[in-house]
């Protein structure tokens, strides 16, 4: 078992949040939230070694501006380069976020709900509900070729759905670690 997925945290905090989950086998990725400016987005992708040309989707966790305020300007910057990722947001988030409302008709805006499984950039993305003081909030479990990465932010408590997603990731991590341990023992003789 190999580590196929990489999580690149581009920004985290009240001044802005953004992360990319990358399938390292293909270089393709999904952006989770976009609360940073275009300049910082491109600079931090470069620092992380992720090529924004390989961005296939944007996932929005919730409607707070530190997660959405850079969305429009980053999407316009990407569009100038011929990159037009679909943007996925829960219906309640779409209705509550002025940054997303202004995107209606300007980009490929799609709805999803907690519990949905999406196939994006060659990865399976599972949305789960989180606890936060927002119109709606979610986290994501991303899977590819036996590897898994979890992403949740600004959560008050760990919901049952989030806990289940976390257990799946931990179980896969332990299975990968046990596999590596067995391989190391085998090579030692």
PDB file of C-alpha atoms in Angstrom:
ATOM      1  CA  UNK A   1       0.000   0.000   0.000  1.00  0.00           C
ATOM      2  CA  UNK A   2       1.394   3.372  -0.939  1.00  0.00           C
ATOM      3  CA  UNK A   3       0.553   6.879   0.135  1.00  0.00           C
ATOM      4  CA  UNK A   4      -1.234   8.188  -2.898  1.00  0.00           C
ATOM      5  CA  UNK A   5      -3.007  11.242  -1.516  1.00  0.00           C
ATOM      6  CA  UNK A   6      -1.350  14.436  -0.307  1.00  0.00           C
ATOM      7  CA  UNK A   7      -3.008  17.196   1.695  1.00  0.00           C
ATOM      8  CA  UNK A   8      -1.497  20.641   1.045  1.00  0.00           C
ATOM      9  CA  UNK A   9      -2.747  23.219   3.570  1.00  0.00           C
ATOM     10  CA  UNK A  10      -2.366  26.544   1.784  1.00  0.00           C
ATOM     11  CA  UNK A  11      -3.800  28.654   4.625  1.00  0.00           C
ATOM     12  CA  UNK A  12      -5.472  28.011   7.954  1.00  0.00           C
ATOM     13  CA  UNK A  13      -6.908  30.560  10.346  1.00  0.00           C
ATOM     14  CA  UNK A  14      -9.331  33.435  10.716  1.00  0.00           C
ATOM     15  CA  UNK A  15      -7.541  35.375   7.946  1.00  0.00           C
ATOM     16  CA  UNK A  16      -8.299  32.663   5.376  1.00  0.00           C
ATOM     17  CA  UNK A  17      -8.504  28.929   4.773  1.00  0.00           C
ATOM     18  CA  UNK A  18      -7.635  26.828   1.741  1.00  0.00           C
ATOM     19  CA  UNK A  19      -6.256  23.338   1.141  1.00  0.00           C
ATOM     20  CA  UNK A  20      -5.642  21.065  -1.824  1.00  0.00           C
ATOM     21  CA  UNK A  21      -6.061  17.301  -1.794  1.00  0.00           C
ATOM     22  CA  UNK A  22      -3.831  15.909  -4.537  1.00  0.00           C
ATOM     23  CA  UNK A  23      -3.730  12.477  -6.133  1.00  0.00           C
ATOM     24  CA  UNK A  24       0.050  12.191  -6.386  1.00  0.00           C
ATOM     25  CA  UNK A  25      -0.210   9.462  -9.033  1.00  0.00           C
ATOM     26  CA  UNK A  26      -1.952  11.818 -11.479  1.00  0.00           C
ATOM     27  CA  UNK A  27      -1.141  15.270 -10.100  1.00  0.00           C
ATOM     28  CA  UNK A  28      -4.860  16.131 -10.186  1.00  0.00           C
ATOM     29  CA  UNK A  29      -6.488  17.752  -7.196  1.00  0.00           C
ATOM     30  CA  UNK A  30      -9.440  19.388  -5.512  1.00  0.00           C
ATOM     31  CA  UNK A  31      -9.377  22.661  -3.624  1.00  0.00           C
ATOM     32  CA  UNK A  32     -11.170  22.672  -0.279  1.00  0.00           C
ATOM     33  CA  UNK A  33     -12.335  26.201   0.560  1.00  0.00           C
ATOM     34  CA  UNK A  34     -10.858  29.388  -0.814  1.00  0.00           C
ATOM     35  CA  UNK A  35     -10.572  32.145   1.744  1.00  0.00           C
ATOM     36  CA  UNK A  36      -7.303  33.578   0.403  1.00  0.00           C
ATOM     37  CA  UNK A  37      -6.438  36.040  -2.336  1.00  0.00           C
ATOM     38  CA  UNK A  38      -5.359  35.021  -5.836  1.00  0.00           C
ATOM     39  CA  UNK A  39      -1.721  35.977  -5.271  1.00  0.00           C
ATOM     40  CA  UNK A  40      -1.480  33.846  -2.106  1.00  0.00           C
ATOM     41  CA  UNK A  41      -3.339  30.964  -3.754  1.00  0.00           C
ATOM     42  CA  UNK A  42      -0.918  30.728  -6.665  1.00  0.00           C
ATOM     43  CA  UNK A  43       2.166  31.339  -4.496  1.00  0.00           C
ATOM     44  CA  UNK A  44       1.182  28.680  -1.966  1.00  0.00           C
ATOM     45  CA  UNK A  45       0.317  26.145  -4.658  1.00  0.00           C
ATOM     46  CA  UNK A  46       3.799  26.750  -6.049  1.00  0.00           C
ATOM     47  CA  UNK A  47       5.370  26.314  -2.587  1.00  0.00           C
ATOM     48  CA  UNK A  48       3.441  23.055  -2.130  1.00  0.00           C
ATOM     49  CA  UNK A  49       4.508  21.777  -5.549  1.00  0.00           C
ATOM     50  CA  UNK A  50       0.916  21.611  -6.805  1.00  0.00           C
ATOM     51  CA  UNK A  51       0.173  22.831 -10.334  1.00  0.00           C
ATOM     52  CA  UNK A  52      -3.181  24.730 -10.322  1.00  0.00           C
ATOM     53  CA  UNK A  53      -3.688  23.609 -13.946  1.00  0.00           C
ATOM     54  CA  UNK A  54      -4.497  20.191 -12.436  1.00  0.00           C
ATOM     55  CA  UNK A  55      -7.309  21.542 -10.253  1.00  0.00           C
ATOM     56  CA  UNK A  56     -10.566  19.811 -11.193  1.00  0.00           C
ATOM     57  CA  UNK A  57     -12.985  20.900  -8.463  1.00  0.00           C
ATOM     58  CA  UNK A  58     -13.536  23.214  -5.513  1.00  0.00           C
ATOM     59  CA  UNK A  59     -15.340  21.964  -2.398  1.00  0.00           C
ATOM     60  CA  UNK A  60     -16.805  24.432   0.099  1.00  0.00           C
ATOM     61  CA  UNK A  61     -17.094  23.316   3.743  1.00  0.00           C
ATOM     62  CA  UNK A  62     -19.338  26.181   4.916  1.00  0.00           C
ATOM     63  CA  UNK A  63     -20.414  29.756   4.235  1.00  0.00           C
ATOM     64  CA  UNK A  64     -18.114  31.798   6.497  1.00  0.00           C
ATOM     65  CA  UNK A  65     -16.043  34.375   4.611  1.00  0.00           C
ATOM     66  CA  UNK A  66     -12.685  33.072   5.851  1.00  0.00           C
ATOM     67  CA  UNK A  67     -13.510  30.006   3.714  1.00  0.00           C
ATOM     68  CA  UNK A  68     -15.039  31.751   0.684  1.00  0.00           C
ATOM     69  CA  UNK A  69     -13.804  35.353   0.310  1.00  0.00           C
ATOM     70  CA  UNK A  70     -11.138  34.534  -2.309  1.00  0.00           C
ATOM     71  CA  UNK A  71     -13.319  32.203  -4.360  1.00  0.00           C
ATOM     72  CA  UNK A  72     -14.407  34.648  -7.076  1.00  0.00           C
ATOM     73  CA  UNK A  73     -11.011  36.222  -7.717  1.00  0.00           C
ATOM     74  CA  UNK A  74      -9.211  32.854  -7.687  1.00  0.00           C
ATOM     75  CA  UNK A  75     -11.755  31.353 -10.102  1.00  0.00           C
ATOM     76  CA  UNK A  76     -11.367  34.353 -12.433  1.00  0.00           C
ATOM     77  CA  UNK A  77      -7.576  33.992 -12.278  1.00  0.00           C
ATOM     78  CA  UNK A  78      -7.833  30.297 -13.076  1.00  0.00           C
ATOM     79  CA  UNK A  79     -10.290  30.979 -15.936  1.00  0.00           C
ATOM     80  CA  UNK A  80      -7.757  33.342 -17.551  1.00  0.00           C
ATOM     81  CA  UNK A  81      -5.439  30.320 -17.689  1.00  0.00           C
ATOM     82  CA  UNK A  82      -8.165  28.114 -19.204  1.00  0.00           C
ATOM     83  CA  UNK A  83      -8.831  26.293 -15.915  1.00  0.00           C
ATOM     84  CA  UNK A  84     -12.495  26.119 -14.930  1.00  0.00           C
ATOM     85  CA  UNK A  85     -13.058  23.745 -12.005  1.00  0.00           C
ATOM     86  CA  UNK A  86     -16.584  22.914 -10.890  1.00  0.00           C
ATOM     87  CA  UNK A  87     -17.531  24.411  -7.513  1.00  0.00           C
ATOM     88  CA  UNK A  88     -19.448  22.179  -5.086  1.00  0.00           C
ATOM     89  CA  UNK A  89     -21.428  23.668  -2.205  1.00  0.00           C
ATOM     90  CA  UNK A  90     -24.358  22.538  -0.064  1.00  0.00           C
ATOM     91  CA  UNK A  91     -27.643  24.320  -0.955  1.00  0.00           C
ATOM     92  CA  UNK A  92     -27.830  26.050   2.461  1.00  0.00           C
ATOM     93  CA  UNK A  93     -24.235  27.258   2.044  1.00  0.00           C
ATOM     94  CA  UNK A  94     -24.988  28.527  -1.456  1.00  0.00           C
ATOM     95  CA  UNK A  95     -27.974  30.492  -0.157  1.00  0.00           C
ATOM     96  CA  UNK A  96     -26.058  31.976   2.812  1.00  0.00           C
ATOM     97  CA  UNK A  97     -22.815  32.962   1.094  1.00  0.00           C
ATOM     98  CA  UNK A  98     -22.764  36.186  -0.917  1.00  0.00           C
ATOM     99  CA  UNK A  99     -19.420  35.043  -2.392  1.00  0.00           C
ATOM    100  CA  UNK A 100     -21.136  31.966  -3.833  1.00  0.00           C
ATOM    101  CA  UNK A 101     -24.390  33.724  -4.783  1.00  0.00           C
ATOM    102  CA  UNK A 102     -22.476  36.071  -7.119  1.00  0.00           C
ATOM    103  CA  UNK A 103     -20.974  33.030  -8.885  1.00  0.00           C
ATOM    104  CA  UNK A 104     -24.412  31.810 -10.060  1.00  0.00           C
ATOM    105  CA  UNK A 105     -24.202  31.634 -13.848  1.00  0.00           C
ATOM    106  CA  UNK A 106     -20.516  32.618 -13.884  1.00  0.00           C
ATOM    107  CA  UNK A 107     -19.093  29.145 -13.197  1.00  0.00           C
ATOM    108  CA  UNK A 108     -20.056  25.490 -12.994  1.00  0.00           C
ATOM    109  CA  UNK A 109     -21.727  25.592  -9.574  1.00  0.00           C
ATOM    110  CA  UNK A 110     -23.041  22.256  -8.309  1.00  0.00           C
ATOM    111  CA  UNK A 111     -24.915  21.143  -5.203  1.00  0.00           C
ATOM    112  CA  UNK A 112     -24.068  18.286  -2.898  1.00  0.00           C
ATOM    113  CA  UNK A 113     -25.394  17.095   0.446  1.00  0.00           C
ATOM    114  CA  UNK A 114     -23.907  15.449   3.470  1.00  0.00           C
ATOM    115  CA  UNK A 115     -23.704  11.732   2.770  1.00  0.00           C
ATOM    116  CA  UNK A 116     -23.066  12.224  -0.946  1.00  0.00           C
ATOM    117  CA  UNK A 117     -20.186  10.482  -2.678  1.00  0.00           C
ATOM    118  CA  UNK A 118     -18.594  12.399  -5.526  1.00  0.00           C
ATOM    119  CA  UNK A 119     -16.062  11.209  -8.078  1.00  0.00           C
ATOM    120  CA  UNK A 120     -13.643  14.101  -8.602  1.00  0.00           C
ATOM    121  CA  UNK A 121     -10.149  14.180 -10.103  1.00  0.00           C
ATOM    122  CA  UNK A 122      -9.992  10.381  -9.989  1.00  0.00           C
ATOM    123  CA  UNK A 123     -10.755  10.381  -6.253  1.00  0.00           C
ATOM    124  CA  UNK A 124     -13.865   9.403  -4.321  1.00  0.00           C
ATOM    125  CA  UNK A 125     -15.019  12.258  -2.088  1.00  0.00           C
ATOM    126  CA  UNK A 126     -17.472  11.527   0.718  1.00  0.00           C
ATOM    127  CA  UNK A 127     -19.149  14.512   2.395  1.00  0.00           C
ATOM    128  CA  UNK A 128     -20.078  14.254   6.076  1.00  0.00           C
ATOM    129  CA  UNK A 129     -21.841  16.671   8.394  1.00  0.00           C
ATOM    130  CA  UNK A 130     -19.847  18.629  10.972  1.00  0.00           C
ATOM    131  CA  UNK A 131     -20.918  20.819  13.882  1.00  0.00           C
ATOM    132  CA  UNK A 132     -20.384  24.552  13.362  1.00  0.00           C
ATOM    133  CA  UNK A 133     -22.342  27.796  13.672  1.00  0.00           C
ATOM    134  CA  UNK A 134     -22.922  28.095   9.928  1.00  0.00           C
ATOM    135  CA  UNK A 135     -25.898  27.659   7.617  1.00  0.00           C
ATOM    136  CA  UNK A 136     -24.560  24.156   7.023  1.00  0.00           C
ATOM    137  CA  UNK A 137     -21.093  22.663   7.399  1.00  0.00           C
ATOM    138  CA  UNK A 138     -19.339  19.523   6.298  1.00  0.00           C
ATOM    139  CA  UNK A 139     -16.030  17.756   6.065  1.00  0.00           C
ATOM    140  CA  UNK A 140     -14.725  15.358   3.467  1.00  0.00           C
ATOM    141  CA  UNK A 141     -13.161  11.920   3.348  1.00  0.00           C
ATOM    142  CA  UNK A 142     -11.175  11.520   0.133  1.00  0.00           C
ATOM    143  CA  UNK A 143     -10.123   8.092  -1.118  1.00  0.00           C
ATOM    144  CA  UNK A 144      -7.990   6.794  -3.972  1.00  0.00           C
ATOM    145  CA  UNK A 145      -6.375   3.407  -4.533  1.00  0.00           C
ATOM    146  CA  UNK A 146      -6.608   2.298  -0.898  1.00  0.00           C
ATOM    147  CA  UNK A 147      -5.385   5.600   0.553  1.00  0.00           C
ATOM    148  CA  UNK A 148      -7.610   8.063   2.436  1.00  0.00           C
ATOM    149  CA  UNK A 149      -7.380  11.635   3.699  1.00  0.00           C
ATOM    150  CA  UNK A 150      -9.877  13.358   5.956  1.00  0.00           C
ATOM    151  CA  UNK A 151     -10.603  17.074   6.107  1.00  0.00           C
ATOM    152  CA  UNK A 152     -12.796  18.933   8.563  1.00  0.00           C
ATOM    153  CA  UNK A 153     -12.488  22.424   9.919  1.00  0.00           C
ATOM    154  CA  UNK A 154     -14.101  24.725  12.481  1.00  0.00           C
ATOM    155  CA  UNK A 155     -16.021  21.926  14.152  1.00  0.00           C
ATOM    156  CA  UNK A 156     -17.519  22.350  17.600  1.00  0.00           C
ATOM    157  CA  UNK A 157     -17.971  18.672  18.326  1.00  0.00           C
ATOM    158  CA  UNK A 158     -17.157  15.567  16.340  1.00  0.00           C
ATOM    159  CA  UNK A 159     -20.456  14.341  14.893  1.00  0.00           C
ATOM    160  CA  UNK A 160     -21.224  10.648  14.453  1.00  0.00           C
ATOM    161  CA  UNK A 161     -20.691  11.038  10.695  1.00  0.00           C
ATOM    162  CA  UNK A 162     -17.313  12.718  11.223  1.00  0.00           C
ATOM    163  CA  UNK A 163     -16.298  10.079  13.759  1.00  0.00           C
ATOM    164  CA  UNK A 164     -17.175   7.299  11.300  1.00  0.00           C
ATOM    165  CA  UNK A 165     -15.173   8.991   8.525  1.00  0.00           C
ATOM    166  CA  UNK A 166     -12.256   9.396  10.939  1.00  0.00           C
ATOM    167  CA  UNK A 167     -12.388   5.704  11.937  1.00  0.00           C
ATOM    168  CA  UNK A 168     -12.257   4.697   8.280  1.00  0.00           C
ATOM    169  CA  UNK A 169      -9.156   6.823   7.745  1.00  0.00           C
ATOM    170  CA  UNK A 170      -7.500   5.568  10.927  1.00  0.00           C
ATOM    171  CA  UNK A 171      -8.254   1.942   9.994  1.00  0.00           C
ATOM    172  CA  UNK A 172      -6.683   2.500   6.567  1.00  0.00           C
ATOM    173  CA  UNK A 173      -3.674   4.235   8.134  1.00  0.00           C
ATOM    174  CA  UNK A 174      -3.147   1.327  10.525  1.00  0.00           C
ATOM    175  CA  UNK A 175      -3.533  -1.181   7.703  1.00  0.00           C
ATOM    176  CA  UNK A 176      -0.941   0.762   5.680  1.00  0.00           C
ATOM    177  CA  UNK A 177       1.396   0.984   8.707  1.00  0.00           C
ATOM    178  CA  UNK A 178       1.039  -2.758   9.401  1.00  0.00           C
ATOM    179  CA  UNK A 179       1.741  -3.501   5.739  1.00  0.00           C
ATOM    180  CA  UNK A 180       4.894  -1.333   5.879  1.00  0.00           C
ATOM    181  CA  UNK A 181       5.991  -3.056   9.107  1.00  0.00           C
ATOM    182  CA  UNK A 182       5.553  -6.485   7.517  1.00  0.00           C
ATOM    183  CA  UNK A 183       7.456  -5.393   4.414  1.00  0.00           C
ATOM    184  CA  UNK A 184      10.328  -4.091   6.588  1.00  0.00           C
ATOM    185  CA  UNK A 185      10.454  -7.386   8.508  1.00  0.00           C
ATOM    186  CA  UNK A 186      10.450  -9.359   5.269  1.00  0.00           C
ATOM    187  CA  UNK A 187      13.373  -7.332   3.861  1.00  0.00           C
ATOM    188  CA  UNK A 188      15.372  -7.712   7.094  1.00  0.00           C
ATOM    189  CA  UNK A 189      15.384 -11.418   6.585  1.00  0.00           C
TER     190      UNK A 189
END
